[in-house]
Tab-separated table of N, CA and C in Angstrom:
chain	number	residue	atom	x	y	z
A	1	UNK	N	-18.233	194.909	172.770
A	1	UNK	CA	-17.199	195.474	171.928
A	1	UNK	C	-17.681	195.594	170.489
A	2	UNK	N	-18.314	194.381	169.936
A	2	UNK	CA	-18.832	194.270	168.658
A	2	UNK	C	-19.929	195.855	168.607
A	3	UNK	N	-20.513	195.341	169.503
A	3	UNK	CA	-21.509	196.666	169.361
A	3	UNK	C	-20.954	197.978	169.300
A	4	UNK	N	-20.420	198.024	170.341
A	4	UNK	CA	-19.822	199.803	170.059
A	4	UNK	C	-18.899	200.206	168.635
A	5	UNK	N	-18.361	199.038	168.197
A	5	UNK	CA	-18.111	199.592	166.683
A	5	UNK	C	-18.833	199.751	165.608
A	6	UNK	N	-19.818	199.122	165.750
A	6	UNK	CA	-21.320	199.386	164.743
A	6	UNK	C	-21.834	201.192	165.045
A	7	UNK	N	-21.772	201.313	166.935
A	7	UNK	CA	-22.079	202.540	166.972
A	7	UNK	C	-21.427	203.787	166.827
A	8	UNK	N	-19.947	203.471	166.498
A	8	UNK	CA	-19.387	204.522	165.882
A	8	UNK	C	-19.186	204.555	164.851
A	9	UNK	N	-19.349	203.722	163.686
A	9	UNK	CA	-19.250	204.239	162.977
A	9	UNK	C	-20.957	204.682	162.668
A	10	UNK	N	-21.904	204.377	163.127
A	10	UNK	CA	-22.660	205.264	162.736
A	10	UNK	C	-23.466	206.541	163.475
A	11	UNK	N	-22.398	206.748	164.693
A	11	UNK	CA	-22.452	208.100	165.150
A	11	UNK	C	-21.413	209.138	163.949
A	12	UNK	N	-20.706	208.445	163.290
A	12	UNK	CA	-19.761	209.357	162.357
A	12	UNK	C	-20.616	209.291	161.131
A	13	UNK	N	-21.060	208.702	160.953
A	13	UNK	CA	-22.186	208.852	159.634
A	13	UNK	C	-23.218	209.706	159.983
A	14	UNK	N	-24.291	209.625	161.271
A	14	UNK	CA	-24.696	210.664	161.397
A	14	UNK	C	-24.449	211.919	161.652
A	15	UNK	N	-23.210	211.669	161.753
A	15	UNK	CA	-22.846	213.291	161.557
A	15	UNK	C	-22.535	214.008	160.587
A	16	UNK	N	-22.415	212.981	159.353
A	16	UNK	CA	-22.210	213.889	158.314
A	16	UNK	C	-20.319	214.218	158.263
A	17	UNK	N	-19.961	213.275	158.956
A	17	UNK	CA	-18.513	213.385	158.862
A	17	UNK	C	-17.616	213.616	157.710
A	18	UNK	N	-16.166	214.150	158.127
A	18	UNK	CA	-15.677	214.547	157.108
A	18	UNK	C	-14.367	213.393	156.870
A	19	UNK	N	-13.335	213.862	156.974
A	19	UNK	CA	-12.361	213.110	156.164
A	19	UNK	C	-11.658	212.882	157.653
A	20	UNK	N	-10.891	213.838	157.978
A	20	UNK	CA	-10.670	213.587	160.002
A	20	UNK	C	-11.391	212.726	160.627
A	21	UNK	N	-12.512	212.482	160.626
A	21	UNK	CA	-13.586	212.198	161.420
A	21	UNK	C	-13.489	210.817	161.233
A	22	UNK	N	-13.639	210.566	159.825
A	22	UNK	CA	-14.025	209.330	159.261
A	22	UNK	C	-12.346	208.588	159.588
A	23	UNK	N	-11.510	209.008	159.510
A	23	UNK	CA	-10.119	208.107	159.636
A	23	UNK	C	-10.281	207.686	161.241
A	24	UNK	N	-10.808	208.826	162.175
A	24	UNK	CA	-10.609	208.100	163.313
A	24	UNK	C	-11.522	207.429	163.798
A	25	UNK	N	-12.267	207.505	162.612
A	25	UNK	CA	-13.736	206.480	163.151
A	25	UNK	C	-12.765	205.035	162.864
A	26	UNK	N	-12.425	205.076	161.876
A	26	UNK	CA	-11.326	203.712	161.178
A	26	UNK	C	-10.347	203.386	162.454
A	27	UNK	N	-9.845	204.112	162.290
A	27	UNK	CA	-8.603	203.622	163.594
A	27	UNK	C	-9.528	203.029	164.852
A	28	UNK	N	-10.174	203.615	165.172
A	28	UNK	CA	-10.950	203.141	166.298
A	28	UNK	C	-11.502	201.626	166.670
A	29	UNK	N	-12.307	201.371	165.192
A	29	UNK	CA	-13.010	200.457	164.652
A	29	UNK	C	-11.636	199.251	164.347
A	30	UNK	N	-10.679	199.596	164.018
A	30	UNK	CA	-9.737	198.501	163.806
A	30	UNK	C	-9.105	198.439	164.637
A	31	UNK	N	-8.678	199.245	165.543
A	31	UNK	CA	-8.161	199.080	166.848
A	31	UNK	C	-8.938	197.568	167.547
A	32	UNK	N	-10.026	198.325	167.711
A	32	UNK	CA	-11.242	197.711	168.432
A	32	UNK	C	-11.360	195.968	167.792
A	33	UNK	N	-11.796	195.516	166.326
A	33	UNK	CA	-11.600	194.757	165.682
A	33	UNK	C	-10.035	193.790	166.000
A	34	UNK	N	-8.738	194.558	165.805
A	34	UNK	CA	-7.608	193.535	165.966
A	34	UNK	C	-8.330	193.094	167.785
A	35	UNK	N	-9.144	193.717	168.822
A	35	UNK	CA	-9.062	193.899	169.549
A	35	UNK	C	-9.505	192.262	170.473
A	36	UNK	N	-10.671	192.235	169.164
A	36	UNK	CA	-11.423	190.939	169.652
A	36	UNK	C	-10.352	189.888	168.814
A	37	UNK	N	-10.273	190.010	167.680
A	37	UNK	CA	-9.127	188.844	167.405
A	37	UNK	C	-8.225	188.180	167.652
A	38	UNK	N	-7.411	189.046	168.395
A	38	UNK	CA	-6.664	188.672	169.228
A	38	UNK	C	-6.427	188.575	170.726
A	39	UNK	N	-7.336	188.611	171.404
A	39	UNK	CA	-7.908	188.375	172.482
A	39	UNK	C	-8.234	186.497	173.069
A	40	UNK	N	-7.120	186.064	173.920
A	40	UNK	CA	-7.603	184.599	173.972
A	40	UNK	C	-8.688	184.032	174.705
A	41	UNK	N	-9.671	184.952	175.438
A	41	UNK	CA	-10.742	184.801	175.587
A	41	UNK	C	-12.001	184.620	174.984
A	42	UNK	N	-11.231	185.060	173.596
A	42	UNK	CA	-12.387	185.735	172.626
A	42	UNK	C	-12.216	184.177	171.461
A	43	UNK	N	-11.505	183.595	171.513
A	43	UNK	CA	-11.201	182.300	171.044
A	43	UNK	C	-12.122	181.528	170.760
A	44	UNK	N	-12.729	180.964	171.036
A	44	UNK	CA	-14.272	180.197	170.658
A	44	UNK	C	-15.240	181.114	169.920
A	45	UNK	N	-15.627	181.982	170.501
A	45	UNK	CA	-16.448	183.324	169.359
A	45	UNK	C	-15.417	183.201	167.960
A	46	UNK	N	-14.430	183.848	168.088
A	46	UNK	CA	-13.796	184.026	166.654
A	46	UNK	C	-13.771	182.761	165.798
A	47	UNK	N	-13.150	181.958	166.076
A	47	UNK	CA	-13.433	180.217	165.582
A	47	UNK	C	-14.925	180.187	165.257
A	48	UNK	N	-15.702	180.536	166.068
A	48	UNK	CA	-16.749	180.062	165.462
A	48	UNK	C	-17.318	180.924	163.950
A	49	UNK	N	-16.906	182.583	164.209
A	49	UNK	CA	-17.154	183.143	162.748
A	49	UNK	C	-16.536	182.735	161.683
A	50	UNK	N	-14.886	182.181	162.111
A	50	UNK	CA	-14.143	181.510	161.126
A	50	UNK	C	-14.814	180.232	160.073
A	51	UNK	N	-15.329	179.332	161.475
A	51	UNK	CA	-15.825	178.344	160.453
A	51	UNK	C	-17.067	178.619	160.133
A	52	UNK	N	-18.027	179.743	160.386
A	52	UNK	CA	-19.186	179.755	159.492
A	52	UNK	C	-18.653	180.570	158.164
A	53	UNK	N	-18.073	180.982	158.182
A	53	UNK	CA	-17.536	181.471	157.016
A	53	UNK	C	-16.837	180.635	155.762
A	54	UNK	N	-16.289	179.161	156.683
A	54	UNK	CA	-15.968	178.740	155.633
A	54	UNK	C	-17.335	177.141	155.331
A	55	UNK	N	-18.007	177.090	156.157
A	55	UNK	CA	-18.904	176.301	155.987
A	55	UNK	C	-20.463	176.797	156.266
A	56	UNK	N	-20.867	178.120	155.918
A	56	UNK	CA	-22.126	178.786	156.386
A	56	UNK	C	-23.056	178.314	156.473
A	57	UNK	N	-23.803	177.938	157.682
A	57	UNK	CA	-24.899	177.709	158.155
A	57	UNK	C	-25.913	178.616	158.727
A	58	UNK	N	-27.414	178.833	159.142
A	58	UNK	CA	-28.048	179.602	159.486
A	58	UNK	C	-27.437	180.349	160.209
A	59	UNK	N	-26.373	180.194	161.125
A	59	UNK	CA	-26.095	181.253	162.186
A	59	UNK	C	-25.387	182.264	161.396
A	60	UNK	N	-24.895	181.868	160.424
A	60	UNK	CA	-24.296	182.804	159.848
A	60	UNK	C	-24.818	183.902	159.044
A	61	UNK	N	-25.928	183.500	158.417
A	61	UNK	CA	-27.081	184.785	158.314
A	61	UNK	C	-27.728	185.156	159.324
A	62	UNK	N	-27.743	184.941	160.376
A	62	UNK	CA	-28.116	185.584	161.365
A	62	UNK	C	-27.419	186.444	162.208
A	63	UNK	N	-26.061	186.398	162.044
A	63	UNK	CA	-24.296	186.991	162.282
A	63	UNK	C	-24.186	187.912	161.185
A	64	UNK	N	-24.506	187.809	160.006
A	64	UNK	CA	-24.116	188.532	158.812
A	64	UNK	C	-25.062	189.767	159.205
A	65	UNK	N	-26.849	189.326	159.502
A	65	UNK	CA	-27.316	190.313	159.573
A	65	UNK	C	-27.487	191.501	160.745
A	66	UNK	N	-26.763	190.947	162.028
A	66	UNK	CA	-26.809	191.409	162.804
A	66	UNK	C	-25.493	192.570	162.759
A	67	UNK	N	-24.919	192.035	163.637
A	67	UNK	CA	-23.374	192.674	163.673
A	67	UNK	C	-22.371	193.124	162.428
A	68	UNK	N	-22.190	191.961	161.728
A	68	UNK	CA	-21.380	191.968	160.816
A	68	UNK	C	-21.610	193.243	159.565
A	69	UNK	N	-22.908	192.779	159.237
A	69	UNK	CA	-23.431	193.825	158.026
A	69	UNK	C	-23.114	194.837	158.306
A	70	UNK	N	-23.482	195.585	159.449
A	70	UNK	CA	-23.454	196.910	159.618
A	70	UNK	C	-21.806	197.452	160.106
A	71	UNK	N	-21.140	196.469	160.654
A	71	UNK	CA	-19.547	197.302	160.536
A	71	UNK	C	-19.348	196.662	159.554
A	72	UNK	N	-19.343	196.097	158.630
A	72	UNK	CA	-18.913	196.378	157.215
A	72	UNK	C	-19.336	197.390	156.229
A	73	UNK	N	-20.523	197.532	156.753
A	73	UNK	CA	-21.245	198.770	156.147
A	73	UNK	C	-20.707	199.862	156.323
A	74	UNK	N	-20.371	200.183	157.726
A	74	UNK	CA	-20.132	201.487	158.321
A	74	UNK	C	-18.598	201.585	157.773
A	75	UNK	N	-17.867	200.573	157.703
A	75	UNK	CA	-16.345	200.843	157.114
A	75	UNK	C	-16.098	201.087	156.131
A	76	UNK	N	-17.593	200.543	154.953
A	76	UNK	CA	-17.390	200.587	153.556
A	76	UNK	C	-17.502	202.491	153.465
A	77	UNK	N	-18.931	202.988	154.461
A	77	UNK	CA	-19.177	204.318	154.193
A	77	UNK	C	-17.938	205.100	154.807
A	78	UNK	N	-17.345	205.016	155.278
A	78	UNK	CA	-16.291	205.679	155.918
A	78	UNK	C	-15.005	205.674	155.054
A	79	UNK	N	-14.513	204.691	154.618
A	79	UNK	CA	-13.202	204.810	153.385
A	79	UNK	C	-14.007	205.828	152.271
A	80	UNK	N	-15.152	205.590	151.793
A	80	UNK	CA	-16.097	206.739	151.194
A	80	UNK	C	-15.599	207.853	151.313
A	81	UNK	N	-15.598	208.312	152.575
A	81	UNK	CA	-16.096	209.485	153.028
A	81	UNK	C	-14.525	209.834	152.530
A	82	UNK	N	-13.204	209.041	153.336
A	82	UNK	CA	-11.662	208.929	153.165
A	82	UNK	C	-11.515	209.576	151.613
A	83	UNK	N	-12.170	209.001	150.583
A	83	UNK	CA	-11.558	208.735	149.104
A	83	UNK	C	-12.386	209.779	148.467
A	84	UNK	N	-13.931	210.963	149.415
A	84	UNK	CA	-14.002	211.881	149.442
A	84	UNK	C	-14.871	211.746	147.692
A	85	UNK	N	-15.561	210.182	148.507
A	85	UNK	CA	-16.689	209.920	146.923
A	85	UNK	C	-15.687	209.342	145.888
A	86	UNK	N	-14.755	209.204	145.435
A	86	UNK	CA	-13.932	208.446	144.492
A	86	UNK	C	-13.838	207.031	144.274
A	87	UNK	N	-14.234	206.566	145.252
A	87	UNK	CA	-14.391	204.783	145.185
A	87	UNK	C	-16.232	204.774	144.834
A	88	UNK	N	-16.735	204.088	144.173
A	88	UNK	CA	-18.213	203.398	144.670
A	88	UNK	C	-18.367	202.757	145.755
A	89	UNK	N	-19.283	202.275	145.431
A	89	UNK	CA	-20.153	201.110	146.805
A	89	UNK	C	-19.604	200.139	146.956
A	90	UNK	N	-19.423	199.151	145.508
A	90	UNK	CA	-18.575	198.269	145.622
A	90	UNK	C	-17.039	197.878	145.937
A	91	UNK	N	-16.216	198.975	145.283
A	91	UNK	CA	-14.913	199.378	145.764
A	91	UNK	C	-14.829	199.357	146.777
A	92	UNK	N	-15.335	200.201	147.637
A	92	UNK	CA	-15.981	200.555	148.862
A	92	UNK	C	-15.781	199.476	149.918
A	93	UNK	N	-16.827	198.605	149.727
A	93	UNK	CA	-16.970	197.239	149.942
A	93	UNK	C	-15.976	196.143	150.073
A	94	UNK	N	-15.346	195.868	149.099
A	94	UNK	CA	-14.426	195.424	148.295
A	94	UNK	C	-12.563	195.902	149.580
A	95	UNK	N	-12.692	196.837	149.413
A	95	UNK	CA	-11.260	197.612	150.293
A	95	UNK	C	-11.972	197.231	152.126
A	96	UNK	N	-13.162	197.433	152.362
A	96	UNK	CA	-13.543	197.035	153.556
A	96	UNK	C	-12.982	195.559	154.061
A	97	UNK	N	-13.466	194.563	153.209
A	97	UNK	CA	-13.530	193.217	153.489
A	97	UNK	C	-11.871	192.899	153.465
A	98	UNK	N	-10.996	193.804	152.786
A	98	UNK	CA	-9.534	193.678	152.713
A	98	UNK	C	-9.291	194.090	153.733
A	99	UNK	N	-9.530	195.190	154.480
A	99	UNK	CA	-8.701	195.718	155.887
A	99	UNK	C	-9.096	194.550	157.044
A	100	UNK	N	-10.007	193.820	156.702
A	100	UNK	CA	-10.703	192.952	157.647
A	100	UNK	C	-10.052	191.962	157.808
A	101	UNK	N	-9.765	191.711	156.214
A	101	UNK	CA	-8.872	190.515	156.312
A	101	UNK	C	-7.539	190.327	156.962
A	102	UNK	N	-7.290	191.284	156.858
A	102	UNK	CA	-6.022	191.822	157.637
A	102	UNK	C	-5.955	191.393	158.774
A	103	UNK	N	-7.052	191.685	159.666
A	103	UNK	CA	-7.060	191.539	161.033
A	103	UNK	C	-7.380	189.592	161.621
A	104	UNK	N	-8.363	189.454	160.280
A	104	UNK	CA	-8.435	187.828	160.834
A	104	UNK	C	-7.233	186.830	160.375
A	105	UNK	N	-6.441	187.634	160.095
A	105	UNK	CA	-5.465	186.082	159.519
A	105	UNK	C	-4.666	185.797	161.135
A	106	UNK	N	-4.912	187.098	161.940
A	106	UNK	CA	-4.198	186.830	163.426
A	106	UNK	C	-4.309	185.686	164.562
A	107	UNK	N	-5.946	185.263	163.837
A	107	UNK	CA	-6.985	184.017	164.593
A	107	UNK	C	-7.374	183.120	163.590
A	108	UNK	N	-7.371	183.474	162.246
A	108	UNK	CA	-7.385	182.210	161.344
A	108	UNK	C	-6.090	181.407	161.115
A	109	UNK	N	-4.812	182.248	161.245
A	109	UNK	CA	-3.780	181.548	160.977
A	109	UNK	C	-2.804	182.106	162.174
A	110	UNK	N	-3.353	182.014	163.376
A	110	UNK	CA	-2.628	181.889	164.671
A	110	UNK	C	-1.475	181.085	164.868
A	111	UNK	N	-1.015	179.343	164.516
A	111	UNK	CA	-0.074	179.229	164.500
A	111	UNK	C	0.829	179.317	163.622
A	112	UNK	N	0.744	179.588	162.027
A	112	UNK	CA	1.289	180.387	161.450
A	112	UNK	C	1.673	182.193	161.692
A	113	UNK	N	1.185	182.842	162.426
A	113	UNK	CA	1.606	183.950	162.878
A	113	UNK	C	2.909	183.531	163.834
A	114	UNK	N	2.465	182.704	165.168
A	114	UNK	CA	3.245	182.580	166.176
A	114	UNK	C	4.619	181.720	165.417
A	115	UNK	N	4.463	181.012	164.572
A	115	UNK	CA	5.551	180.593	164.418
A	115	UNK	C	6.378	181.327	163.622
A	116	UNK	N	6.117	181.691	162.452
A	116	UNK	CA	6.620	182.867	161.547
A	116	UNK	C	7.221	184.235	162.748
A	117	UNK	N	6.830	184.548	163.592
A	117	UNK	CA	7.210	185.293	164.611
A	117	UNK	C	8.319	184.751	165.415
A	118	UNK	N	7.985	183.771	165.777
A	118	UNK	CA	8.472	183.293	167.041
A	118	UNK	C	7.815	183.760	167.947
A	119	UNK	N	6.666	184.197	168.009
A	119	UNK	CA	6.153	184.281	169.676
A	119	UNK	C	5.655	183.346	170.258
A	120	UNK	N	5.196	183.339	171.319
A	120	UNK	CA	4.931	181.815	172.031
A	120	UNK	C	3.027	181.947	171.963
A	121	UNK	N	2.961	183.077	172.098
A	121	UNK	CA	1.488	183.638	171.515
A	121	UNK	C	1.234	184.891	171.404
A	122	UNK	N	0.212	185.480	171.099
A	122	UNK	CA	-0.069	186.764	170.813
A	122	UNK	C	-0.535	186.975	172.579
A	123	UNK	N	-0.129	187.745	173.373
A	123	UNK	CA	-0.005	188.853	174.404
A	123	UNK	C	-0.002	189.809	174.109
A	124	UNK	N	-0.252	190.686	175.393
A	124	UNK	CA	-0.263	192.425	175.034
A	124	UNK	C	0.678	193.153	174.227
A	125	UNK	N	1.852	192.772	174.691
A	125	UNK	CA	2.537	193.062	173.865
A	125	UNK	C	2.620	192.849	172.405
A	126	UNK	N	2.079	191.686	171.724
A	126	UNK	CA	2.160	191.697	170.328
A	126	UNK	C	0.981	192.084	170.050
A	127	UNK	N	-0.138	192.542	170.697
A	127	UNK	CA	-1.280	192.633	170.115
A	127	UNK	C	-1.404	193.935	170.115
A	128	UNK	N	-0.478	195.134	170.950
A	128	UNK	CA	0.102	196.464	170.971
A	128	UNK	C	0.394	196.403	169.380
A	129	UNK	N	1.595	195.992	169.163
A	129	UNK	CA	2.196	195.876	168.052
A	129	UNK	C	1.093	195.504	166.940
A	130	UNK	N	0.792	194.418	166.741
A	130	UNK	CA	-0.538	193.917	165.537
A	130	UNK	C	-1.109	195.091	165.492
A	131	UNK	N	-1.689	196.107	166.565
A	131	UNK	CA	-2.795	197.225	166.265
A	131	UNK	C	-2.018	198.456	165.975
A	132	UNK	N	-1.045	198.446	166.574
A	132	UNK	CA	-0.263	199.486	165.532
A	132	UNK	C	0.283	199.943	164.388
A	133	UNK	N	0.772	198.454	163.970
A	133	UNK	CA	1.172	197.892	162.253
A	133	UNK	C	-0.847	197.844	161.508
A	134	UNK	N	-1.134	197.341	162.271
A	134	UNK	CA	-2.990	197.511	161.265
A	134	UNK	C	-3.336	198.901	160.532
A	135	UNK	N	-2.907	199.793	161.863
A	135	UNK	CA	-3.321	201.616	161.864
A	135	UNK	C	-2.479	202.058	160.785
A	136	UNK	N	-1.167	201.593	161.002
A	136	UNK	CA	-0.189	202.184	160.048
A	136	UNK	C	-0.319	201.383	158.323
A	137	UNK	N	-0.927	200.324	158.209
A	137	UNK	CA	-1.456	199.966	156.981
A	137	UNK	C	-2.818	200.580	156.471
A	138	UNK	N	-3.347	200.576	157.360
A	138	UNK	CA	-5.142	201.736	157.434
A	138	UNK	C	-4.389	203.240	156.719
A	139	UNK	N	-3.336	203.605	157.908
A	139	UNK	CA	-3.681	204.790	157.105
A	139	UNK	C	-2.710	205.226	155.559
A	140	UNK	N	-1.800	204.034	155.642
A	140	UNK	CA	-1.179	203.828	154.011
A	140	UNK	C	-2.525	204.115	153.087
A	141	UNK	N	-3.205	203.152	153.414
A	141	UNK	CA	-4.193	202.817	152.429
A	141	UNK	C	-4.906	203.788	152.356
A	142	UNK	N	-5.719	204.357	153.418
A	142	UNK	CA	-6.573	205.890	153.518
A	142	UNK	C	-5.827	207.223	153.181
A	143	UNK	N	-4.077	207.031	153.117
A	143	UNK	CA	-3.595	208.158	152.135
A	143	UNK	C	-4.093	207.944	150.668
A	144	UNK	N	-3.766	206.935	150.556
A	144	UNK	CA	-3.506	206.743	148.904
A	144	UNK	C	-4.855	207.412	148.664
A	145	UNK	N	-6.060	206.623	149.155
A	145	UNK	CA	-7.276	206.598	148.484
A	145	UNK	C	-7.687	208.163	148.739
A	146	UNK	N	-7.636	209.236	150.294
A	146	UNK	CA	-7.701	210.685	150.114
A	146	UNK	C	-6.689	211.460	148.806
A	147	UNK	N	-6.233	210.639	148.367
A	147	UNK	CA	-5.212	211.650	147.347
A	147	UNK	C	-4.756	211.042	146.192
A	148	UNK	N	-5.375	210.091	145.670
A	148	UNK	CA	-5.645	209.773	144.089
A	148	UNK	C	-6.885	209.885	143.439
A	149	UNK	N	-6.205	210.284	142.466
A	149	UNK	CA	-7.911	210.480	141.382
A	149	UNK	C	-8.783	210.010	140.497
A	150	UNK	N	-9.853	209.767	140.583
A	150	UNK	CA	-10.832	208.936	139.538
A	150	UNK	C	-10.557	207.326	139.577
A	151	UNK	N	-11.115	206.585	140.858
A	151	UNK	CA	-10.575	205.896	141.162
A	151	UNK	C	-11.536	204.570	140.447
A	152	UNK	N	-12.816	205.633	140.330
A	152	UNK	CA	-14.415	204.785	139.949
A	152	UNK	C	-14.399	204.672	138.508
């Protein structure tokens, strides 16, 4: 799963994508992303990026450089492509690691979700929902940034 979102977004980069292209490269990629997060199989993997993140050890440059770098990369170039050159690299960057965040507070703060909810856990059904509310904040955010100006 990890992999195929690295490879779309840089089948949409090699293409020279446009503004269409690049949103559904996004939706895809965060679809995909809430996908593993909330997944209770996927539970030990995610925990484990959680705590290298908050206590980084070698694996975690070895995670950063593998997987991670490059869909952060590919998301940073893609809101790019969204904001149609108006953000930099860092901005860029910066709005990436925010949509991300988005998605891990579902597995970093799991029983704060479930309880604030009331669900008994995240199931298909809420994880329908989580990826639909994600898309619909994605593309809040990918309006604003296609249609404000001089943002750099």
């Amino acid at each position: 799963m990890i992999a195929s979102l690295v490879e779309d977004g840089m089948k949409a980069e090699a293409d020279g994508c446009g503004v269409p292209t690049a949103r559904a490269s996004l939706h895809n990629m965060f679809q995909a992303i809430t996908e593993v997060f909330t997944r209770q199989d996927a539970e030990a993997y995610t925990r484990f990026l959680i705590r290298e993140q908050a206590e980084p050890t070698e694996a975690f440059q070895r995670i950063y450089r593998g997987a991670m770098a490059g869909i952060l990369t590919r998301i940073a170039h893609l809101i790019q492509v969204v904001s149609n050159g108006k953000l930099d690299t860092k901005a860029a960057r910066l709005q990436a690691l925010m949509l991300v965040g988005q998605v891990i507070i579902f597995r970093a703060a799991r029983a704060t979700v479930v309880t604030t909810t009331g669900w008994t856990d995240i199931g298909i059904n809420e994880k329908v929902l989580v990826q639909s509310m994600i898309v619909d904040n994605l593309d809040t955010i990918l309006d604003h940034l296609e249609h404000v100006n001089g943002l750099t």
